Amino acid sequence: MKKYFMAFVLGSSLLTLAACGGGADEDQETTGGGGEFTMVENEEAQQLYQSCIGCHGNNMEGASGPNLQKVGSKYDQGEIEDIINNGKGSMPSGLVPEEDATVLADWLAQHK
């Protein structure tokens, strides 16, 4: 039974890595950043962000993907939407439907 459980855990980990890529892009901030982080309120965007948690963390702190807590200081809404739709570095494209990418990008751009 332990072998099956370990195989399940390993398989789940590999699937997460495959979906999110292997690590942060060189030019993107990873974890840290200092200062207090406050999640911008937008229920629809927060729901869409659930598909990003595996790589970017529950509080946008970064995991295998970069920290997004102050992503709006680095990219504007259009640039973020382009990254969501087309991917960047190890982040694949198409993780969020294009019609939802605008809502998510607008919300992320407010995090400065």
Short mmCIF file of N, CA and C in Angstrom, two decimals:
data_model
loop_
_atom_site.label_atom_id
_atom_site.label_comp_id
_atom_site.label_asym_id
_atom_site.label_seq_id
_atom_site.Cartn_x
_atom_site.Cartn_y
_atom_site.Cartn_z
N MET A 1 0.82 -1.19 0.00
CA MET A 1 0.00 0.00 0.00
C MET A 1 0.87 1.25 0.00
N LYS A 2 1.99 1.22 0.76
CA LYS A 2 2.88 2.38 0.81
C LYS A 2 3.45 2.68 -0.57
N LYS A 3 3.76 1.62 -1.34
CA LYS A 3 4.33 1.82 -2.67
C LYS A 3 3.33 2.54 -3.57
N TYR A 4 2.06 2.19 -3.49
CA TYR A 4 1.05 2.84 -4.31
C TYR A 4 0.88 4.30 -3.92
N PHE A 5 0.92 4.56 -2.63
CA PHE A 5 0.79 5.93 -2.16
C PHE A 5 1.98 6.77 -2.63
N MET A 6 3.18 6.24 -2.50
CA MET A 6 4.38 6.96 -2.93
C MET A 6 4.35 7.19 -4.45
N ALA A 7 3.88 6.20 -5.20
CA ALA A 7 3.77 6.36 -6.65
C ALA A 7 2.77 7.45 -6.99
N PHE A 8 1.68 7.51 -6.25
CA PHE A 8 0.67 8.55 -6.46
C PHE A 8 1.25 9.93 -6.17
N VAL A 9 1.96 10.07 -5.07
CA VAL A 9 2.56 11.36 -4.70
C VAL A 9 3.59 11.77 -5.75
N LEU A 10 4.43 10.87 -6.16
CA LEU A 10 5.44 11.17 -7.17
C LEU A 10 4.78 11.56 -8.49
N GLY A 11 3.79 10.81 -8.90
CA GLY A 11 3.08 11.12 -10.15
C GLY A 11 2.41 12.47 -10.10
N SER A 12 1.79 12.79 -8.98
CA SER A 12 1.15 14.09 -8.82
C SER A 12 2.16 15.23 -8.89
N SER A 13 3.31 15.02 -8.28
CA SER A 13 4.36 16.03 -8.32
C SER A 13 4.86 16.26 -9.74
N LEU A 14 5.04 15.20 -10.47
CA LEU A 14 5.50 15.32 -11.85
C LEU A 14 4.48 16.03 -12.72
N LEU A 15 3.20 15.75 -12.51
CA LEU A 15 2.16 16.43 -13.28
C LEU A 15 2.15 17.92 -12.98
N THR A 16 2.33 18.28 -11.72
CA THR A 16 2.37 19.70 -11.34
C THR A 16 3.54 20.39 -12.01
N LEU A 17 4.71 19.77 -11.99
CA LEU A 17 5.88 20.35 -12.63
C LEU A 17 5.70 20.47 -14.13
N ALA A 18 5.09 19.48 -14.74
CA ALA A 18 4.88 19.53 -16.18
C ALA A 18 3.93 20.66 -16.56
N ALA A 19 2.91 20.90 -15.76
CA ALA A 19 1.94 21.95 -16.06
C ALA A 19 2.50 23.33 -15.81
N CYS A 20 3.37 23.47 -14.84
CA CYS A 20 3.85 24.79 -14.44
C CYS A 20 5.26 25.08 -14.90
N GLY A 21 5.96 24.14 -15.41
CA GLY A 21 7.34 24.37 -15.82
C GLY A 21 8.28 24.05 -14.68
N GLY A 22 9.55 24.18 -14.96
CA GLY A 22 10.55 23.76 -14.00
C GLY A 22 11.03 24.83 -13.05
N GLY A 23 10.77 26.09 -13.30
CA GLY A 23 11.27 27.11 -12.40
C GLY A 23 10.98 28.49 -12.90
N ALA A 24 11.47 29.47 -12.19
CA ALA A 24 11.21 30.87 -12.52
C ALA A 24 12.07 31.29 -13.71
N ASP A 25 11.54 32.21 -14.48
CA ASP A 25 12.26 32.81 -15.59
C ASP A 25 13.37 33.70 -15.03
N GLU A 26 14.49 33.80 -15.73
CA GLU A 26 15.62 34.56 -15.23
C GLU A 26 15.29 36.00 -14.91
N ASP A 27 14.46 36.64 -15.75
CA ASP A 27 14.21 38.06 -15.56
C ASP A 27 13.00 38.35 -14.68
N GLN A 28 12.43 37.32 -14.06
CA GLN A 28 11.29 37.53 -13.19
C GLN A 28 11.70 37.35 -11.75
N GLU A 29 11.11 38.17 -10.90
CA GLU A 29 11.36 38.09 -9.46
C GLU A 29 10.83 36.77 -8.93
N THR A 30 11.55 36.15 -8.03
CA THR A 30 11.05 34.94 -7.39
C THR A 30 10.51 35.32 -6.02
N THR A 31 10.68 34.49 -5.03
CA THR A 31 10.11 34.76 -3.72
C THR A 31 10.77 35.94 -3.04
N GLY A 32 10.11 36.46 -2.04
CA GLY A 32 10.65 37.58 -1.27
C GLY A 32 10.10 38.89 -1.78
N GLY A 33 10.87 39.95 -1.67
CA GLY A 33 10.45 41.23 -2.20
C GLY A 33 10.20 42.26 -1.13
N GLY A 34 10.09 41.86 0.13
CA GLY A 34 9.91 42.82 1.22
C GLY A 34 8.59 43.54 1.15
N GLY A 35 8.28 44.26 2.20
CA GLY A 35 7.04 45.02 2.24
C GLY A 35 5.85 44.14 2.53
N GLU A 36 4.76 44.77 2.90
CA GLU A 36 3.55 44.03 3.22
C GLU A 36 2.75 43.77 1.95
N PHE A 37 2.22 42.58 1.81
CA PHE A 37 1.43 42.20 0.65
C PHE A 37 -0.04 42.18 1.02
N THR A 38 -0.86 42.82 0.19
CA THR A 38 -2.31 42.81 0.36
C THR A 38 -2.94 42.34 -0.94
N MET A 39 -3.74 41.31 -0.86
CA MET A 39 -4.43 40.77 -2.04
C MET A 39 -5.52 41.75 -2.45
N VAL A 40 -5.50 42.18 -3.71
CA VAL A 40 -6.52 43.08 -4.25
C VAL A 40 -7.83 42.30 -4.36
N GLU A 41 -8.91 42.92 -3.91
CA GLU A 41 -10.21 42.24 -3.92
C GLU A 41 -10.81 42.21 -5.33
N ASN A 42 -11.16 41.05 -5.79
CA ASN A 42 -11.89 40.81 -7.02
C ASN A 42 -12.22 39.33 -7.03
N GLU A 43 -13.43 39.01 -6.66
CA GLU A 43 -13.81 37.61 -6.47
C GLU A 43 -13.65 36.78 -7.74
N GLU A 44 -14.04 37.32 -8.87
CA GLU A 44 -13.94 36.58 -10.13
C GLU A 44 -12.47 36.28 -10.46
N ALA A 45 -11.62 37.29 -10.35
CA ALA A 45 -10.20 37.10 -10.65
C ALA A 45 -9.55 36.14 -9.65
N GLN A 46 -9.92 36.25 -8.38
CA GLN A 46 -9.36 35.34 -7.38
C GLN A 46 -9.76 33.90 -7.68
N GLN A 47 -10.96 33.71 -8.19
CA GLN A 47 -11.39 32.37 -8.57
C GLN A 47 -10.57 31.86 -9.76
N LEU A 48 -10.33 32.74 -10.74
CA LEU A 48 -9.50 32.37 -11.89
C LEU A 48 -8.07 32.05 -11.45
N TYR A 49 -7.57 32.76 -10.46
CA TYR A 49 -6.21 32.56 -9.97
C TYR A 49 -6.01 31.17 -9.37
N GLN A 50 -7.07 30.50 -9.01
CA GLN A 50 -6.96 29.16 -8.42
C GLN A 50 -6.18 28.21 -9.33
N SER A 51 -6.26 28.43 -10.65
CA SER A 51 -5.51 27.56 -11.57
C SER A 51 -4.02 27.91 -11.60
N CYS A 52 -3.62 29.00 -10.93
CA CYS A 52 -2.23 29.47 -10.91
C CYS A 52 -1.50 29.10 -9.62
N ILE A 53 -2.26 28.71 -8.60
CA ILE A 53 -1.72 28.47 -7.27
C ILE A 53 -0.61 27.43 -7.26
N GLY A 54 -0.74 26.39 -8.05
CA GLY A 54 0.25 25.32 -8.05
C GLY A 54 1.66 25.82 -8.33
N CYS A 55 1.80 26.84 -9.14
CA CYS A 55 3.12 27.36 -9.49
C CYS A 55 3.46 28.69 -8.82
N HIS A 56 2.43 29.51 -8.58
CA HIS A 56 2.68 30.86 -8.06
C HIS A 56 2.32 31.02 -6.58
N GLY A 57 1.81 29.97 -5.97
CA GLY A 57 1.52 29.99 -4.53
C GLY A 57 0.16 30.54 -4.19
N ASN A 58 -0.34 30.11 -3.05
CA ASN A 58 -1.66 30.51 -2.57
C ASN A 58 -1.77 32.02 -2.36
N ASN A 59 -0.68 32.63 -1.91
CA ASN A 59 -0.65 34.07 -1.67
C ASN A 59 0.22 34.79 -2.68
N MET A 60 0.37 34.20 -3.86
CA MET A 60 1.14 34.78 -4.96
C MET A 60 2.62 34.90 -4.61
N GLU A 61 3.08 34.15 -3.60
CA GLU A 61 4.44 34.27 -3.09
C GLU A 61 5.48 33.58 -3.96
N GLY A 62 5.03 32.81 -4.93
CA GLY A 62 5.96 32.08 -5.78
C GLY A 62 6.20 30.69 -5.24
N ALA A 63 6.39 29.76 -6.14
CA ALA A 63 6.73 28.38 -5.80
C ALA A 63 7.68 27.94 -6.91
N SER A 64 7.21 27.08 -7.81
CA SER A 64 8.06 26.75 -8.96
C SER A 64 8.01 27.88 -9.99
N GLY A 65 6.98 28.72 -9.90
CA GLY A 65 6.87 29.92 -10.74
C GLY A 65 7.23 31.15 -9.92
N PRO A 66 7.35 32.30 -10.57
CA PRO A 66 7.79 33.51 -9.86
C PRO A 66 6.74 34.09 -8.92
N ASN A 67 7.20 34.90 -8.00
CA ASN A 67 6.37 35.68 -7.08
C ASN A 67 5.58 36.68 -7.91
N LEU A 68 4.27 36.78 -7.66
CA LEU A 68 3.41 37.72 -8.39
C LEU A 68 2.85 38.82 -7.50
N GLN A 69 3.32 38.91 -6.27
CA GLN A 69 2.75 39.86 -5.33
C GLN A 69 2.87 41.31 -5.79
N LYS A 70 3.90 41.63 -6.56
CA LYS A 70 4.09 43.00 -7.06
C LYS A 70 4.29 42.99 -8.56
N VAL A 71 3.63 42.06 -9.23
CA VAL A 71 3.80 41.90 -10.68
C VAL A 71 3.37 43.15 -11.44
N GLY A 72 2.41 43.92 -10.90
CA GLY A 72 1.95 45.15 -11.56
C GLY A 72 2.99 46.24 -11.56
N SER A 73 4.02 46.13 -10.75
CA SER A 73 5.13 47.09 -10.76
C SER A 73 6.10 46.79 -11.89
N LYS A 74 6.07 45.57 -12.38
CA LYS A 74 7.00 45.15 -13.43
C LYS A 74 6.35 45.16 -14.81
N TYR A 75 5.07 44.75 -14.87
CA TYR A 75 4.36 44.64 -16.15
C TYR A 75 3.04 45.38 -16.07
N ASP A 76 2.59 45.95 -17.20
CA ASP A 76 1.26 46.55 -17.23
C ASP A 76 0.24 45.47 -17.59
N GLN A 77 -1.02 45.86 -17.59
CA GLN A 77 -2.11 44.90 -17.81
C GLN A 77 -1.96 44.17 -19.14
N GLY A 78 -1.62 44.89 -20.19
CA GLY A 78 -1.47 44.28 -21.51
C GLY A 78 -0.34 43.27 -21.57
N GLU A 79 0.77 43.58 -20.92
CA GLU A 79 1.91 42.66 -20.90
C GLU A 79 1.57 41.40 -20.11
N ILE A 80 0.86 41.57 -18.99
CA ILE A 80 0.46 40.42 -18.18
C ILE A 80 -0.51 39.54 -18.97
N GLU A 81 -1.45 40.16 -19.65
CA GLU A 81 -2.41 39.40 -20.46
C GLU A 81 -1.68 38.62 -21.56
N ASP A 82 -0.68 39.24 -22.18
CA ASP A 82 0.10 38.56 -23.21
C ASP A 82 0.82 37.34 -22.62
N ILE A 83 1.39 37.48 -21.43
CA ILE A 83 2.08 36.36 -20.79
C ILE A 83 1.09 35.24 -20.47
N ILE A 84 -0.09 35.61 -19.97
CA ILE A 84 -1.11 34.59 -19.65
C ILE A 84 -1.51 33.84 -20.92
N ASN A 85 -1.74 34.58 -21.99
CA ASN A 85 -2.22 33.95 -23.23
C ASN A 85 -1.13 33.19 -23.99
N ASN A 86 0.10 33.69 -23.97
CA ASN A 86 1.15 33.12 -24.81
C ASN A 86 2.25 32.41 -24.03
N GLY A 87 2.22 32.51 -22.71
CA GLY A 87 3.25 31.88 -21.90
C GLY A 87 4.53 32.69 -21.92
N LYS A 88 5.45 32.35 -21.03
CA LYS A 88 6.75 33.01 -20.98
C LYS A 88 7.69 32.10 -20.21
N GLY A 89 8.90 31.93 -20.72
CA GLY A 89 9.84 31.05 -20.05
C GLY A 89 9.27 29.64 -19.96
N SER A 90 9.21 29.12 -18.76
CA SER A 90 8.69 27.76 -18.57
C SER A 90 7.17 27.72 -18.39
N MET A 91 6.53 28.91 -18.37
CA MET A 91 5.07 28.94 -18.24
C MET A 91 4.43 28.68 -19.60
N PRO A 92 3.61 27.63 -19.69
CA PRO A 92 2.96 27.34 -20.97
C PRO A 92 1.80 28.30 -21.25
N SER A 93 1.43 28.39 -22.50
CA SER A 93 0.28 29.20 -22.89
C SER A 93 -1.01 28.43 -22.65
N GLY A 94 -2.12 29.16 -22.63
CA GLY A 94 -3.43 28.53 -22.61
C GLY A 94 -3.88 27.94 -21.29
N LEU A 95 -3.28 28.33 -20.18
CA LEU A 95 -3.71 27.79 -18.89
C LEU A 95 -5.03 28.40 -18.43
N VAL A 96 -5.33 29.58 -18.92
CA VAL A 96 -6.58 30.28 -18.62
C VAL A 96 -7.21 30.61 -19.97
N PRO A 97 -8.51 30.38 -20.14
CA PRO A 97 -9.15 30.74 -21.41
C PRO A 97 -8.94 32.23 -21.72
N GLU A 98 -8.74 32.56 -22.99
CA GLU A 98 -8.45 33.93 -23.39
C GLU A 98 -9.50 34.92 -22.90
N GLU A 99 -10.76 34.51 -22.88
CA GLU A 99 -11.82 35.42 -22.42
C GLU A 99 -11.69 35.76 -20.94
N ASP A 100 -11.03 34.91 -20.17
CA ASP A 100 -10.81 35.17 -18.74
C ASP A 100 -9.46 35.85 -18.48
N ALA A 101 -8.57 35.80 -19.45
CA ALA A 101 -7.22 36.36 -19.27
C ALA A 101 -7.26 37.86 -19.00
N THR A 102 -8.19 38.57 -19.61
CA THR A 102 -8.29 40.02 -19.40
C THR A 102 -8.63 40.34 -17.96
N VAL A 103 -9.59 39.61 -17.39
CA VAL A 103 -10.00 39.82 -16.00
C VAL A 103 -8.83 39.53 -15.07
N LEU A 104 -8.17 38.40 -15.29
CA LEU A 104 -7.05 38.00 -14.44
C LEU A 104 -5.88 38.98 -14.58
N ALA A 105 -5.57 39.40 -15.80
CA ALA A 105 -4.45 40.32 -16.03
C ALA A 105 -4.72 41.68 -15.39
N ASP A 106 -5.95 42.17 -15.49
CA ASP A 106 -6.31 43.45 -14.88
C ASP A 106 -6.11 43.38 -13.37
N TRP A 107 -6.53 42.30 -12.77
CA TRP A 107 -6.39 42.10 -11.33
C TRP A 107 -4.93 42.00 -10.93
N LEU A 108 -4.15 41.22 -11.67
CA LEU A 108 -2.73 41.08 -11.36
C LEU A 108 -1.98 42.40 -11.50
N ALA A 109 -2.35 43.21 -12.49
CA ALA A 109 -1.69 44.49 -12.71
C ALA A 109 -1.89 45.47 -11.55
N GLN A 110 -2.92 45.24 -10.75
CA GLN A 110 -3.18 46.10 -9.59
C GLN A 110 -2.27 45.78 -8.40
N HIS A 111 -1.57 44.67 -8.47
CA HIS A 111 -0.67 44.26 -7.38
C HIS A 111 0.68 44.92 -7.59
N LYS A 112 0.93 45.98 -6.81
CA LYS A 112 2.16 46.77 -6.97
C LYS A 112 2.89 46.90 -5.65
#
